[in-house]
């Protein structure tokens, strides 16, 4: 059993986070204690910092853990202390009705389903992390993969790829992805993995569009200087795209997705619409366009993690260049500042003790 | 070849329709001429009459034809003059990219896909109807079924059932249907056919709720006198429904559907939202609820009609009581008045020469 | 904690089962002890008795438990002693890769996946039953349902309905079911629940065909006195059926299913083919018929049980008449004799202490 | 209108084909006359030559046409003489029940569905080809693609990719493909397009295994010198593959597919089993393994062709190296000899006038 103190990045109040000392938690029934060796910061964490997404003061933030099993609670079998593991941002319990009915990401129901780390329980931006339902959630890292190589699996790859998966992309489809932050980049990579033959991505930052081409986009549109809806309709000869993926969470990108969609097409929506949505009649074809609008909270669970690490191992997509900066855990507040600023070409930061 | 004149209910201008004399049309390549023996009026036709859905002055209205083949154009094989047939409201060509890619209802693309009768070409409220792509669209009526028994197939059953189908209802699901006009009633019947074990329907007219129980609803809620969202959450122990079907086309019913949906549930939307939609943040779970919103324009084509007539023949659902009134074609303007008024318990009217 | 002795129906050797005294088991981590109030005998149990399906001598047989929670092991939350519950024949753990990848019935992998009760661990034909992964497997019985009303849920309904579900039956489909034992009867009922408009069933026992009509079959064929393949092709005008369900596990029924299948149709296979299969070239269209052959081991888990009990509660299907005989646990060996003989119109027997 | 004579490769009797002179056919209602500029030989054509697959003496063989529209029959709109086009090996009519119910490849029903060219009507190994239902079947070749670049689309790509599609491959799946002829190679390429992260292929010819690696296989097994079933189980840590694709049509490869399949996995079968199949009990897990066995006749229709040409244009897969030899139409009998011999590294031959 591990006892003692640890450093943990803690939400104090809107606008204030601090690295403070907390007791190392103890693993209860079915739980595991993970020593975190690498983690990262998500756009959602910045929303939490700004008070745009509410969490309890005192909570440790972060939901993207890579680490080593430090301790195992009673009832946990099949895992061993010392194993290198990751857990998904979403931690399905495996035994509730949602999990058994194949909606593990909605484990536990409203309002945020299976997203617990750094939301309803302490998170991963700390020296240690308590993982609930460890047997359902801890996936072994293959020996030949480094921490940074699997750092995108817990959330970014899982969420981005799920945008392509929920869109049910078919071989030969044309796909548009609006916004090319880390999630949107992974959505474009996922569209490529699913067989899309033409992937059109939209953003305003040239460094992101450059990265888009590296992960699989065929055509990049900078919406500063062009109307992406008109451009996409032109590129598809007026036909529209089979699948449009929204990866930002704004009225404008959602509406653009609807406007470039072919009749019968699918809008796969990944964004968090913190301001609600207005769906104009014409963009929506008054509801008669046979459209599908699918929202997706990224799947978790160890089998999902296993699959994503297999994709990394296969070399199908190389997401390592997405880690643009590295920080010590002791510097994590500076890391937030850089990440939130979007300066210096930052995409994802790696945080290690 | 049939020549001469016929009576046809014609859109003159917003607020004015008239039964006028027109030449009987001639069947061209791949077309058939149908002598209409029974037809009916749809809520959409009333929108056209009121000018809320625009069509060209001079157009014959109506998209629900039951009749007899009167003539066949060149190139049509496998059909014979004198056969009793129906055609769907949607008439897929069978050879465009949409049709070949399994989106026949979006045949021909924006803005209204495969809906041609009484929309882009002359419709069924007439003595004769020209049917395009007859080989793809004319389905033989089994001898033992009457005109009125198959009158709901071209649109009402096809649309209503598609609400249940698009919702991908599973055995044991709980389903809510908002609005119990003809389409909503068929959506409830469709939910029953698909294996829902609890069907909760909402309307304000008692005669419609009575009909709901006859076609398969388990629980009827009159929204005058209760809050249906609260009531449905109570009836599902706070869990919400697996599938919510919208069958009216208003902001209020759409939003209620979202609010009663379980995390990961499906909103199957049948309504025409002639005023657009506003999707509030809380109802939408900010987009993180793994919701599916599926809009559906009813499938057409002769195989769909064959299946629906098989359902009628099986006795699984008895929709004959939905035909509450009968008129001669010469009285069709009065039929519109009654139907548009919703008075006298009217659900659907049968129009015959 | 419950201690003491209990009676348990035990496999001694091929051809010999005995009710013997065993210690009441103790609930370990995540487990529950169920006091069995009603159970039944499955055709598979008879295979075990005859030695056709191998289990270890000393094993308690039976996989269809209805009972009351008598004790809970450490780590079990959300359940209480005294609650009335059922568990499925298949008991997914919820946390292995198969479970997390939506194949709970194959939990644990080859050779028999998630089927543990009366197979790899002690079963339900006893006074007490130890239930593994209780939080994933115990479903509360609604107060107003009796033990016998839910007795078909753990296996017969789940397996039979899964035949219809795996066949992906659509509204208006024509379905054939070969063999009308308890599983085949539930497959026919499931086909009705899924919207088939014509259900043709085949058996040789008139009492079973009579029951078929009660649960939803439209046409019954007694294969003594007719060639069911020819008859079905005639009834479908040479078109074949959309879905054929095999519910016996013999070469003859499997092959007949293939022969009545339309091009592109689905053979949903429920039988245990204890002698292997030979697939003749002509029945298989040499593999070019776009056929789907889906085998299904019934789904388990508490959400599946919840859904099935909802179907019972809805009154959609009435399977109570399938319980034709009742026995005390002390008489269970006689119950096996009757059940194995198929005499006296036996379908399912209820066994209670 | 084009009149005159043309050369056509004609089946005389088992073992004998001849290039003979026939009248150029005339385009009837809905038909188009294509001047064939490039075509190829399929393994099925060799079966025809050998008399293993029966066709009528006098029939022109071949089902993989690339060409130019030479004439259009009455009723054809939207196409123009002189356009470069391809048609699929399968030519769905678009208006029969199978086509309208999304089974276009089974258009027309048993025994061979929508496969007409070189089977039930004259085929493509000729100077001219009559294309039925031209509006549903002729797809325009993008200007920048050469004949040889699209030569695999009508059959090889469509069939091979459909093996991956019918297997419903998911991101991160492990896939095995048995046999690496042209179809198997395209199945491996299709598995890669669908997101498989580990693709294991089996063949005995080193030149084919080398080509496998070029189109996307991760691991190649030469079954001469190893037991591929054991090897695949070892490579998957005893777990088995998610999807196994059969691309030869023999008992041995079918059975091997079953043996390497994980519980709940899918066997996607592309082969023509001209000798029937025997399914051993142990390989089939007695039918309780939740296996899916899906057979697929390649999809046709112009939208399928459009999608495949988009894949070619995208550069996702480069199948040009599969064309290993080129012949004049006048030398086609020699081309058959080489192709049937499998000598000289032959994979596909291009035949041009």
PDB file of N, CA and C in Angstrom, chain C residues 138-175:
ATOM      1  N   UNK C 138     -27.755  -9.413 -11.946  1.00  0.00           N
ATOM      2  CA  UNK C 138     -29.038  -9.573 -11.256  1.00  0.00           C
ATOM      3  C   UNK C 138     -30.001  -8.458 -11.630  1.00  0.00           C
ATOM      4  N   UNK C 139     -31.156  -8.852 -12.148  1.00  0.00           N
ATOM      5  CA  UNK C 139     -32.189  -7.886 -12.544  1.00  0.00           C
ATOM      6  C   UNK C 139     -33.383  -8.049 -11.620  1.00  0.00           C
ATOM      7  N   UNK C 140     -33.890  -6.918 -11.120  1.00  0.00           N
ATOM      8  CA  UNK C 140     -35.032  -6.962 -10.190  1.00  0.00           C
ATOM      9  C   UNK C 140     -36.313  -7.341 -10.932  1.00  0.00           C
ATOM     10  N   UNK C 141     -37.078  -8.250 -10.344  1.00  0.00           N
ATOM     11  CA  UNK C 141     -38.381  -8.634 -10.915  1.00  0.00           C
ATOM     12  C   UNK C 141     -39.421  -7.600 -10.500  1.00  0.00           C
ATOM     13  N   UNK C 142     -40.141  -7.013 -11.456  1.00  0.00           N
ATOM     14  CA  UNK C 142     -41.217  -6.081 -11.070  1.00  0.00           C
ATOM     15  C   UNK C 142     -42.206  -6.792 -10.141  1.00  0.00           C
ATOM     16  N   UNK C 143     -42.704  -6.069  -9.132  1.00  0.00           N
ATOM     17  CA  UNK C 143     -43.547  -6.678  -8.096  1.00  0.00           C
ATOM     18  C   UNK C 143     -44.733  -7.463  -8.657  1.00  0.00           C
ATOM     19  N   UNK C 144     -45.333  -6.947  -9.715  1.00  0.00           N
ATOM     20  CA  UNK C 144     -46.582  -7.543 -10.177  1.00  0.00           C
ATOM     21  C   UNK C 144     -46.379  -8.764 -11.072  1.00  0.00           C
ATOM     22  N   UNK C 145     -45.151  -9.153 -11.296  1.00  0.00           N
ATOM     23  CA  UNK C 145     -44.918 -10.355 -12.116  1.00  0.00           C
ATOM     24  C   UNK C 145     -44.577 -11.543 -11.220  1.00  0.00           C
ATOM     25  N   UNK C 146     -45.168 -12.705 -11.537  1.00  0.00           N
ATOM     26  CA  UNK C 146     -44.902 -13.910 -10.762  1.00  0.00           C
ATOM     27  C   UNK C 146     -43.625 -14.589 -11.250  1.00  0.00           C
ATOM     28  N   UNK C 147     -43.130 -15.513 -10.429  1.00  0.00           N
ATOM     29  CA  UNK C 147     -41.946 -16.286 -10.827  1.00  0.00           C
ATOM     30  C   UNK C 147     -42.144 -16.955 -12.180  1.00  0.00           C
ATOM     31  N   UNK C 148     -43.300 -17.590 -12.347  1.00  0.00           N
ATOM     32  CA  UNK C 148     -43.487 -18.323 -13.607  1.00  0.00           C
ATOM     33  C   UNK C 148     -43.568 -17.390 -14.802  1.00  0.00           C
ATOM     34  N   UNK C 149     -44.071 -16.191 -14.585  1.00  0.00           N
ATOM     35  CA  UNK C 149     -44.161 -15.250 -15.711  1.00  0.00           C
ATOM     36  C   UNK C 149     -42.785 -14.836 -16.229  1.00  0.00           C
ATOM     37  N   UNK C 150     -41.782 -14.856 -15.364  1.00  0.00           N
ATOM     38  CA  UNK C 150     -40.442 -14.438 -15.800  1.00  0.00           C
ATOM     39  C   UNK C 150     -39.498 -15.625 -16.004  1.00  0.00           C
ATOM     40  N   UNK C 151     -40.018 -16.830 -15.857  1.00  0.00           N
ATOM     41  CA  UNK C 151     -39.172 -18.033 -15.908  1.00  0.00           C
ATOM     42  C   UNK C 151     -38.554 -18.267 -17.297  1.00  0.00           C
ATOM     43  N   UNK C 152     -39.193 -17.746 -18.340  1.00  0.00           N
ATOM     44  CA  UNK C 152     -38.647 -17.935 -19.697  1.00  0.00           C
ATOM     45  C   UNK C 152     -37.559 -16.906 -20.023  1.00  0.00           C
ATOM     46  N   UNK C 153     -37.444 -15.858 -19.209  1.00  0.00           N
ATOM     47  CA  UNK C 153     -36.511 -14.776 -19.556  1.00  0.00           C
ATOM     48  C   UNK C 153     -35.040 -15.207 -19.566  1.00  0.00           C
ATOM     49  N   UNK C 154     -34.547 -15.917 -18.567  1.00  0.00           N
ATOM     50  CA  UNK C 154     -33.094 -16.191 -18.521  1.00  0.00           C
ATOM     51  C   UNK C 154     -32.540 -16.865 -19.775  1.00  0.00           C
ATOM     52  N   UNK C 155     -33.317 -17.741 -20.422  1.00  0.00           N
ATOM     53  CA  UNK C 155     -32.769 -18.414 -21.597  1.00  0.00           C
ATOM     54  C   UNK C 155     -33.736 -18.441 -22.783  1.00  0.00           C
ATOM     55  N   UNK C 156     -34.923 -19.009 -22.574  1.00  0.00           N
ATOM     56  CA  UNK C 156     -35.793 -19.298 -23.723  1.00  0.00           C
ATOM     57  C   UNK C 156     -36.188 -18.048 -24.504  1.00  0.00           C
ATOM     58  N   UNK C 157     -36.693 -17.033 -23.806  1.00  0.00           N
ATOM     59  CA  UNK C 157     -37.042 -15.796 -24.508  1.00  0.00           C
ATOM     60  C   UNK C 157     -35.801 -15.121 -25.062  1.00  0.00           C
ATOM     61  N   UNK C 158     -34.749 -15.078 -24.262  1.00  0.00           N
ATOM     62  CA  UNK C 158     -33.552 -14.371 -24.703  1.00  0.00           C
ATOM     63  C   UNK C 158     -32.976 -15.019 -25.953  1.00  0.00           C
ATOM     64  N   UNK C 159     -32.921 -16.345 -25.950  1.00  0.00           N
ATOM     65  CA  UNK C 159     -32.383 -17.060 -27.109  1.00  0.00           C
ATOM     66  C   UNK C 159     -33.331 -16.962 -28.297  1.00  0.00           C
ATOM     67  N   UNK C 160     -34.597 -17.241 -28.054  1.00  0.00           N
ATOM     68  CA  UNK C 160     -35.557 -17.229 -29.158  1.00  0.00           C
ATOM     69  C   UNK C 160     -35.655 -15.857 -29.801  1.00  0.00           C
ATOM     70  N   UNK C 161     -35.804 -14.840 -28.980  1.00  0.00           N
ATOM     71  CA  UNK C 161     -35.889 -13.481 -29.531  1.00  0.00           C
ATOM     72  C   UNK C 161     -34.609 -13.124 -30.276  1.00  0.00           C
ATOM     73  N   UNK C 162     -33.457 -13.584 -29.756  1.00  0.00           N
ATOM     74  CA  UNK C 162     -32.196 -13.225 -30.418  1.00  0.00           C
ATOM     75  C   UNK C 162     -32.133 -13.805 -31.821  1.00  0.00           C
ATOM     76  N   UNK C 163     -32.854 -14.896 -32.053  1.00  0.00           N
ATOM     77  CA  UNK C 163     -32.940 -15.421 -33.418  1.00  0.00           C
ATOM     78  C   UNK C 163     -33.583 -14.417 -34.349  1.00  0.00           C
ATOM     79  N   UNK C 164     -34.637 -13.774 -33.858  1.00  0.00           N
ATOM     80  CA  UNK C 164     -35.308 -12.752 -34.667  1.00  0.00           C
ATOM     81  C   UNK C 164     -34.446 -11.495 -34.766  1.00  0.00           C
ATOM     82  N   UNK C 165     -33.775 -11.153 -33.690  1.00  0.00           N
ATOM     83  CA  UNK C 165     -32.945  -9.948 -33.681  1.00  0.00           C
ATOM     84  C   UNK C 165     -31.729 -10.110 -34.591  1.00  0.00           C
ATOM     85  N   UNK C 166     -31.048 -11.247 -34.499  1.00  0.00           N
ATOM     86  CA  UNK C 166     -29.870 -11.454 -35.345  1.00  0.00           C
ATOM     87  C   UNK C 166     -30.253 -11.495 -36.816  1.00  0.00           C
ATOM     88  N   UNK C 167     -31.482 -11.912 -37.087  1.00  0.00           N
ATOM     89  CA  UNK C 167     -31.951 -11.922 -38.470  1.00  0.00           C
ATOM     90  C   UNK C 167     -32.237 -10.533 -38.982  1.00  0.00           C
ATOM     91  N   UNK C 168     -32.208  -9.547 -38.081  1.00  0.00           N
ATOM     92  CA  UNK C 168     -32.466  -8.152 -38.456  1.00  0.00           C
ATOM     93  C   UNK C 168     -33.767  -8.020 -39.248  1.00  0.00           C
ATOM     94  N   UNK C 169     -34.813  -8.635 -38.707  1.00  0.00           N
ATOM     95  CA  UNK C 169     -36.119  -8.636 -39.363  1.00  0.00           C
ATOM     96  C   UNK C 169     -36.656  -7.211 -39.499  1.00  0.00           C
ATOM     97  N   UNK C 170     -37.194  -6.913 -40.683  1.00  0.00           N
ATOM     98  CA  UNK C 170     -37.745  -5.593 -40.976  1.00  0.00           C
ATOM     99  C   UNK C 170     -39.266  -5.665 -41.080  1.00  0.00           C
ATOM    100  N   UNK C 171     -39.918  -4.532 -40.897  1.00  0.00           N
ATOM    101  CA  UNK C 171     -41.366  -4.470 -41.062  1.00  0.00           C
ATOM    102  C   UNK C 171     -41.734  -4.962 -42.470  1.00  0.00           C
ATOM    103  N   UNK C 172     -42.640  -5.923 -42.506  1.00  0.00           N
ATOM    104  CA  UNK C 172     -43.094  -6.453 -43.789  1.00  0.00           C
ATOM    105  C   UNK C 172     -42.324  -7.663 -44.265  1.00  0.00           C
ATOM    106  N   UNK C 173     -41.365  -8.136 -43.481  1.00  0.00           N
ATOM    107  CA  UNK C 173     -40.602  -9.324 -43.881  1.00  0.00           C
ATOM    108  C   UNK C 173     -41.451 -10.593 -43.791  1.00  0.00           C
ATOM    109  N   UNK C 174     -41.071 -11.579 -44.587  1.00  0.00           N
ATOM    110  CA  UNK C 174     -41.584 -12.936 -44.462  1.00  0.00           C
ATOM    111  C   UNK C 174     -40.497 -13.776 -43.799  1.00  0.00           C
ATOM    112  N   UNK C 175     -40.889 -14.529 -42.774  1.00  0.00           N
ATOM    113  CA  UNK C 175     -39.927 -15.264 -41.961  1.00  0.00           C
ATOM    114  C   UNK C 175     -40.369 -16.721 -41.844  1.00  0.00           C
TER     115      UNK C 175
END
